């Protein structure tokens, strides 16, 4: 089993005719994702390698059954594209685009909940259930089907940790990059709850970073609600305080959001925290034995 997507998930691509949208559409098709259509305003009636293109999500839904949308629309128009998908009540919306203003994300966050949709991102690599489907830009070749759930704020670290798991013979149920912005559509707690309920996920890897309090909230949830083993890694331990780093959310302010505080919260919740990504497979094996 997996969470959020499976081999039957029907996906549309918003921004399918753009450079990134067209490239990753064909990559997803090659990786086995069921891409049923694309959306680009003004280009309805065209097609990309046989994939029909519509002017709007509403037009697309008149002819296609859709379970998920992935947004590759440039930043100035991305919030409107996500809003269009949410208004159409598409169950899963994945926004790869980075640079969406915080004010727009605040509106989209609440709109997703009102509509009952799951919004992943923005500024994220997407998600993959190896052997079933992929929505986003993750490299399929490093993944392997199995029972480890992965949730991460960092796209690059997701790849590094997944590669370590696969090399250690530990496959993944679903890997999700939630994005590194201060406001993301879906956070750690929502996804931990889904992994806890997934019978085929045996353990979870959580990759956090400095800034914000999402990891501390996740630790409280794990302490009270999780029965499955969780192993964590916190990036940015040597980052200077008060300086914004690569991710918009990776800033320490007012003494909150430090690596030390996050590690202490996890250890108090019984979560083993790796010092380096390559330690994660060994910590999981120890937890499962």
CSV table of C-alpha atoms in Angstrom, one decimal:
chain,number,residue,atom,x,y,z
A,1,UNK,CA,0.0,0.0,0.0
A,2,UNK,CA,1.0,3.7,-0.1
A,3,UNK,CA,-0.4,7.0,0.9
A,4,UNK,CA,-1.8,9.8,-1.3
A,5,UNK,CA,-1.2,8.1,-4.6
A,6,UNK,CA,-1.1,4.6,-6.2
A,7,UNK,CA,-0.8,3.0,-9.6
A,8,UNK,CA,-4.4,4.1,-10.6
A,9,UNK,CA,-3.9,7.8,-9.8
A,10,UNK,CA,-4.9,9.9,-12.8
A,11,UNK,CA,-2.8,13.1,-13.0
A,12,UNK,CA,-3.0,16.4,-15.0
A,13,UNK,CA,-0.2,18.8,-15.4
A,14,UNK,CA,-0.9,22.6,-15.1
A,15,UNK,CA,1.7,24.4,-17.2
A,16,UNK,CA,2.3,21.3,-19.4
A,17,UNK,CA,3.5,23.3,-22.5
A,18,UNK,CA,6.2,25.2,-20.6
A,19,UNK,CA,9.9,24.2,-20.5
A,20,UNK,CA,9.8,22.5,-17.1
A,21,UNK,CA,6.2,21.3,-17.5
A,22,UNK,CA,6.8,19.5,-20.8
A,23,UNK,CA,10.1,18.0,-19.7
A,24,UNK,CA,8.8,16.6,-16.4
A,25,UNK,CA,5.6,15.4,-18.0
A,26,UNK,CA,7.5,13.1,-20.3
A,27,UNK,CA,9.7,12.0,-17.5
A,28,UNK,CA,6.7,11.1,-15.3
A,29,UNK,CA,5.1,9.2,-18.3
A,30,UNK,CA,8.4,7.3,-18.7
A,31,UNK,CA,8.3,6.5,-14.9
A,32,UNK,CA,4.8,5.0,-15.2
A,33,UNK,CA,2.6,7.9,-14.0
A,34,UNK,CA,-0.9,8.0,-15.6
A,35,UNK,CA,-0.8,11.6,-17.1
A,36,UNK,CA,-4.3,12.0,-18.6
A,37,UNK,CA,-4.1,15.7,-19.7
A,38,UNK,CA,-2.5,19.1,-19.4
A,39,UNK,CA,-3.7,22.6,-18.9
A,40,UNK,CA,-2.2,25.8,-20.4
A,41,UNK,CA,-4.5,28.9,-20.9
A,42,UNK,CA,-4.7,29.7,-24.6
A,43,UNK,CA,-3.3,26.4,-25.8
A,44,UNK,CA,-6.5,24.3,-25.5
A,45,UNK,CA,-6.9,21.8,-28.4
A,46,UNK,CA,-3.1,21.2,-28.7
A,47,UNK,CA,-1.4,18.0,-27.5
A,48,UNK,CA,2.0,17.1,-26.0
A,49,UNK,CA,3.1,13.7,-27.4
A,50,UNK,CA,-0.6,12.7,-27.6
A,51,UNK,CA,-1.6,14.1,-24.2
A,52,UNK,CA,-4.5,16.5,-24.7
A,53,UNK,CA,-4.1,20.1,-23.6
A,54,UNK,CA,-7.1,22.2,-22.2
A,55,UNK,CA,-7.5,25.9,-21.6
A,56,UNK,CA,-8.6,25.5,-18.0
A,57,UNK,CA,-9.0,22.8,-15.3
A,58,UNK,CA,-12.8,23.2,-15.6
A,59,UNK,CA,-12.6,22.4,-19.3
A,60,UNK,CA,-10.4,19.4,-18.6
A,61,UNK,CA,-12.8,18.0,-16.0
A,62,UNK,CA,-15.7,18.0,-18.6
A,63,UNK,CA,-13.8,15.2,-20.4
A,64,UNK,CA,-11.3,13.7,-18.0
A,65,UNK,CA,-11.4,11.9,-14.7
A,66,UNK,CA,-8.7,13.5,-12.5
A,67,UNK,CA,-7.4,12.4,-9.1
A,68,UNK,CA,-4.4,14.8,-8.9
A,69,UNK,CA,-2.8,17.9,-10.4
A,70,UNK,CA,0.8,18.9,-10.5
A,71,UNK,CA,1.6,22.6,-11.0
A,72,UNK,CA,4.7,23.7,-13.1
A,73,UNK,CA,3.3,27.2,-13.7
A,74,UNK,CA,5.8,30.1,-13.3
A,75,UNK,CA,5.7,31.9,-9.9
A,76,UNK,CA,3.7,35.0,-10.9
A,77,UNK,CA,0.8,32.8,-12.0
A,78,UNK,CA,1.3,29.7,-9.8
A,79,UNK,CA,-1.0,30.8,-6.9
A,80,UNK,CA,-3.8,31.3,-9.4
A,81,UNK,CA,-3.2,27.9,-10.9
A,82,UNK,CA,-3.3,26.2,-7.5
A,83,UNK,CA,-6.5,28.1,-6.7
A,84,UNK,CA,-8.0,26.9,-9.9
A,85,UNK,CA,-7.3,23.2,-9.0
A,86,UNK,CA,-8.6,23.6,-5.5
A,87,UNK,CA,-11.8,25.3,-6.7
A,88,UNK,CA,-12.3,22.3,-9.0
A,89,UNK,CA,-12.0,20.1,-5.8
A,90,UNK,CA,-9.2,18.0,-7.2
A,91,UNK,CA,-8.3,15.7,-4.3
A,92,UNK,CA,-4.5,16.0,-4.5
A,93,UNK,CA,-2.7,19.2,-5.7
A,94,UNK,CA,1.2,19.2,-5.9
A,95,UNK,CA,2.9,22.6,-6.4
A,96,UNK,CA,6.5,22.3,-7.6
A,97,UNK,CA,6.9,26.0,-8.3
A,98,UNK,CA,8.9,28.1,-5.8
A,99,UNK,CA,8.5,31.8,-5.1
A,100,UNK,CA,4.8,32.0,-4.2
A,101,UNK,CA,4.3,34.9,-1.8
A,102,UNK,CA,3.5,34.1,1.8
A,103,UNK,CA,0.2,36.0,1.6
A,104,UNK,CA,-1.0,33.9,-1.3
A,105,UNK,CA,0.1,30.7,0.5
A,106,UNK,CA,-1.9,31.6,3.6
A,107,UNK,CA,-5.0,31.9,1.4
A,108,UNK,CA,-4.2,28.6,-0.4
A,109,UNK,CA,-3.5,26.8,2.8
A,110,UNK,CA,-7.0,27.6,4.2
A,111,UNK,CA,-8.7,27.1,0.8
A,112,UNK,CA,-7.3,23.6,0.5
A,113,UNK,CA,-8.8,22.6,3.9
A,114,UNK,CA,-12.2,24.2,3.0
A,115,UNK,CA,-12.3,22.1,-0.2
A,116,UNK,CA,-11.0,18.9,1.4
A,117,UNK,CA,-8.0,18.7,-0.9
A,118,UNK,CA,-4.5,17.8,0.1
A,119,UNK,CA,-2.0,20.4,-1.1
A,120,UNK,CA,1.7,19.4,-1.2
A,121,UNK,CA,4.3,22.2,-1.6
A,122,UNK,CA,5.0,24.7,-2.9
A,123,UNK,CA,8.7,24.7,-3.5
A,124,UNK,CA,8.9,20.9,-3.3
A,125,UNK,CA,10.0,17.9,-5.4
A,126,UNK,CA,6.6,16.2,-5.1
A,127,UNK,CA,6.0,12.6,-4.1
A,128,UNK,CA,6.6,9.1,-5.2
A,129,UNK,CA,5.4,5.6,-4.3
A,130,UNK,CA,8.0,3.4,-6.0
A,131,UNK,CA,6.7,0.9,-8.5
A,132,UNK,CA,3.3,2.7,-8.5
A,133,UNK,CA,3.4,6.4,-9.5
A,134,UNK,CA,5.3,9.6,-9.2
A,135,UNK,CA,4.0,13.2,-9.2
A,136,UNK,CA,6.9,15.6,-9.4
A,137,UNK,CA,10.6,15.7,-10.2
A,138,UNK,CA,12.1,13.0,-8.0
A,139,UNK,CA,14.6,10.6,-9.7
A,140,UNK,CA,12.8,7.2,-9.9
A,141,UNK,CA,16.0,5.2,-10.4
A,142,UNK,CA,17.2,5.7,-6.7
A,143,UNK,CA,13.9,4.5,-5.3
A,144,UNK,CA,12.8,1.0,-4.4
A,145,UNK,CA,9.4,-0.3,-3.3
A,146,UNK,CA,9.2,-1.2,0.3
A,147,UNK,CA,7.9,-0.2,3.8
A,148,UNK,CA,9.7,2.9,4.8
A,149,UNK,CA,7.8,6.2,4.6
A,150,UNK,CA,9.9,9.3,4.0
A,151,UNK,CA,8.9,13.0,4.8
A,152,UNK,CA,11.3,15.8,4.1
A,153,UNK,CA,11.5,19.6,4.0
A,154,UNK,CA,14.6,19.3,1.7
A,155,UNK,CA,14.4,17.9,-1.8
A,156,UNK,CA,18.1,17.2,-2.2
A,157,UNK,CA,18.3,15.6,1.3
A,158,UNK,CA,15.3,13.4,0.3
A,159,UNK,CA,17.3,12.0,-2.6
A,160,UNK,CA,20.4,11.4,-0.4
A,161,UNK,CA,18.5,9.6,2.3
A,162,UNK,CA,16.4,7.6,-0.2
A,163,UNK,CA,19.6,6.5,-1.9
A,164,UNK,CA,21.1,5.4,1.4
A,165,UNK,CA,17.9,3.4,2.3
A,166,UNK,CA,17.9,1.7,-1.1
A,167,UNK,CA,21.6,0.8,-1.0
A,168,UNK,CA,20.8,-0.8,2.5
A,169,UNK,CA,18.0,-2.8,0.9
A,170,UNK,CA,15.3,-0.8,2.6
A,171,UNK,CA,12.5,0.1,0.1
A,172,UNK,CA,10.0,3.0,0.5
A,173,UNK,CA,6.2,3.0,0.7
A,174,UNK,CA,5.9,6.7,-0.2
A,175,UNK,CA,8.4,9.5,-0.2
A,176,UNK,CA,7.2,13.1,0.1
A,177,UNK,CA,8.9,16.4,-0.1
A,178,UNK,CA,6.7,18.9,1.7
A,179,UNK,CA,8.7,22.0,0.7
A,180,UNK,CA,11.0,24.4,2.6
A,181,UNK,CA,8.8,27.5,2.6
A,182,UNK,CA,7.4,29.0,5.9
A,183,UNK,CA,3.9,28.0,4.9
A,184,UNK,CA,3.3,24.7,3.1
A,185,UNK,CA,0.0,23.0,2.2
A,186,UNK,CA,0.7,19.8,4.2
A,187,UNK,CA,3.0,19.4,7.2
A,188,UNK,CA,4.7,16.6,9.1
A,189,UNK,CA,1.8,15.8,11.4
A,190,UNK,CA,-0.8,15.3,8.6
A,191,UNK,CA,1.6,12.9,6.9
A,192,UNK,CA,2.7,11.0,10.0
A,193,UNK,CA,-1.0,10.3,10.7
A,194,UNK,CA,-1.4,8.9,7.2
A,195,UNK,CA,1.8,6.7,7.6
A,196,UNK,CA,0.6,5.5,11.0
A,197,UNK,CA,-2.7,4.3,9.3
A,198,UNK,CA,-0.9,2.7,6.3
A,199,UNK,CA,-0.6,-1.0,7.0
A,200,UNK,CA,2.3,-1.4,4.6
A,201,UNK,CA,4.5,1.3,6.1
A,202,UNK,CA,6.7,-0.2,8.8
A,203,UNK,CA,8.8,2.8,9.8
A,204,UNK,CA,9.1,6.5,9.0
A,205,UNK,CA,12.1,8.8,8.3
A,206,UNK,CA,11.5,12.5,9.0
A,207,UNK,CA,14.0,15.0,7.5
A,208,UNK,CA,13.7,18.4,9.1
A,209,UNK,CA,15.8,21.5,9.2
A,210,UNK,CA,16.3,24.6,11.3
A,211,UNK,CA,13.6,27.3,11.5
A,212,UNK,CA,10.0,27.2,12.5
A,213,UNK,CA,8.4,24.8,15.0
A,214,UNK,CA,7.1,22.0,12.7
A,215,UNK,CA,9.6,19.4,14.0
A,216,UNK,CA,8.7,20.2,17.6
A,217,UNK,CA,5.0,19.7,16.7
A,218,UNK,CA,5.8,16.4,14.9
A,219,UNK,CA,7.7,15.2,18.0
A,220,UNK,CA,4.6,15.8,20.2
A,221,UNK,CA,2.5,13.9,17.7
A,222,UNK,CA,4.9,11.0,17.6
A,223,UNK,CA,5.1,10.9,21.4
A,224,UNK,CA,1.3,10.7,21.8
A,225,UNK,CA,0.0,9.0,18.7
A,226,UNK,CA,2.7,7.0,16.7
A,227,UNK,CA,3.2,3.3,17.3
A,228,UNK,CA,5.6,2.9,14.4
A,229,UNK,CA,9.3,3.6,14.7
A,230,UNK,CA,10.4,7.1,13.5
A,231,UNK,CA,14.0,8.2,12.8
A,232,UNK,CA,14.9,11.8,12.2
A,233,UNK,CA,17.6,14.0,10.8
A,234,UNK,CA,17.9,17.8,11.2
A,235,UNK,CA,19.9,19.8,8.6
A,236,UNK,CA,21.5,23.2,9.2
A,237,UNK,CA,23.2,22.5,12.5
A,238,UNK,CA,26.1,24.7,11.7
A,239,UNK,CA,24.1,27.6,10.1
A,240,UNK,CA,24.7,31.0,11.7
A,241,UNK,CA,21.8,32.3,13.9
A,242,UNK,CA,19.7,35.1,12.4
A,243,UNK,CA,20.8,34.5,8.8
A,244,UNK,CA,18.4,33.3,6.2
A,245,UNK,CA,19.7,30.2,4.4
A,246,UNK,CA,18.6,28.6,1.2
A,247,UNK,CA,15.1,27.7,2.3
A,248,UNK,CA,12.7,30.5,3.2
A,249,UNK,CA,11.7,28.7,6.3
A,250,UNK,CA,15.3,28.0,7.4
A,251,UNK,CA,15.8,30.9,9.7
A,252,UNK,CA,16.3,31.0,13.4
A,253,UNK,CA,14.6,33.9,15.2
A,254,UNK,CA,13.9,34.7,18.8
A,255,UNK,CA,15.8,31.6,20.0
A,256,UNK,CA,13.2,29.3,18.4
A,257,UNK,CA,13.8,26.8,15.6
A,258,UNK,CA,17.3,25.8,16.6
A,259,UNK,CA,18.7,22.4,15.7
A,260,UNK,CA,19.4,21.7,19.4
A,261,UNK,CA,15.7,22.4,20.3
A,262,UNK,CA,14.4,20.1,17.5
A,263,UNK,CA,16.8,17.3,18.4
A,264,UNK,CA,15.9,17.5,22.1
A,265,UNK,CA,12.2,17.4,21.2
A,266,UNK,CA,12.6,14.3,19.1
A,267,UNK,CA,14.8,12.5,21.7
A,268,UNK,CA,12.2,13.2,24.3
A,269,UNK,CA,9.6,11.6,22.1
A,270,UNK,CA,11.8,8.5,21.7
A,271,UNK,CA,12.9,9.3,18.2
A,272,UNK,CA,16.5,8.5,17.3
A,273,UNK,CA,18.2,11.4,15.5
A,274,UNK,CA,21.0,10.7,13.0
A,275,UNK,CA,24.1,12.9,13.0
A,276,UNK,CA,24.6,12.2,9.3
A,277,UNK,CA,22.2,10.9,6.6
A,278,UNK,CA,24.1,7.6,6.1
A,279,UNK,CA,23.4,6.7,9.7
A,280,UNK,CA,19.7,6.5,9.1
A,281,UNK,CA,19.4,2.9,7.7
A,282,UNK,CA,21.3,1.5,10.7
A,283,UNK,CA,19.1,3.4,13.2
A,284,UNK,CA,15.9,2.1,11.4
A,285,UNK,CA,17.2,-1.5,11.5
A,286,UNK,CA,17.9,-1.1,15.2
A,287,UNK,CA,14.4,0.2,15.8
A,288,UNK,CA,12.8,-2.7,13.8
A,289,UNK,CA,14.7,-5.5,15.4
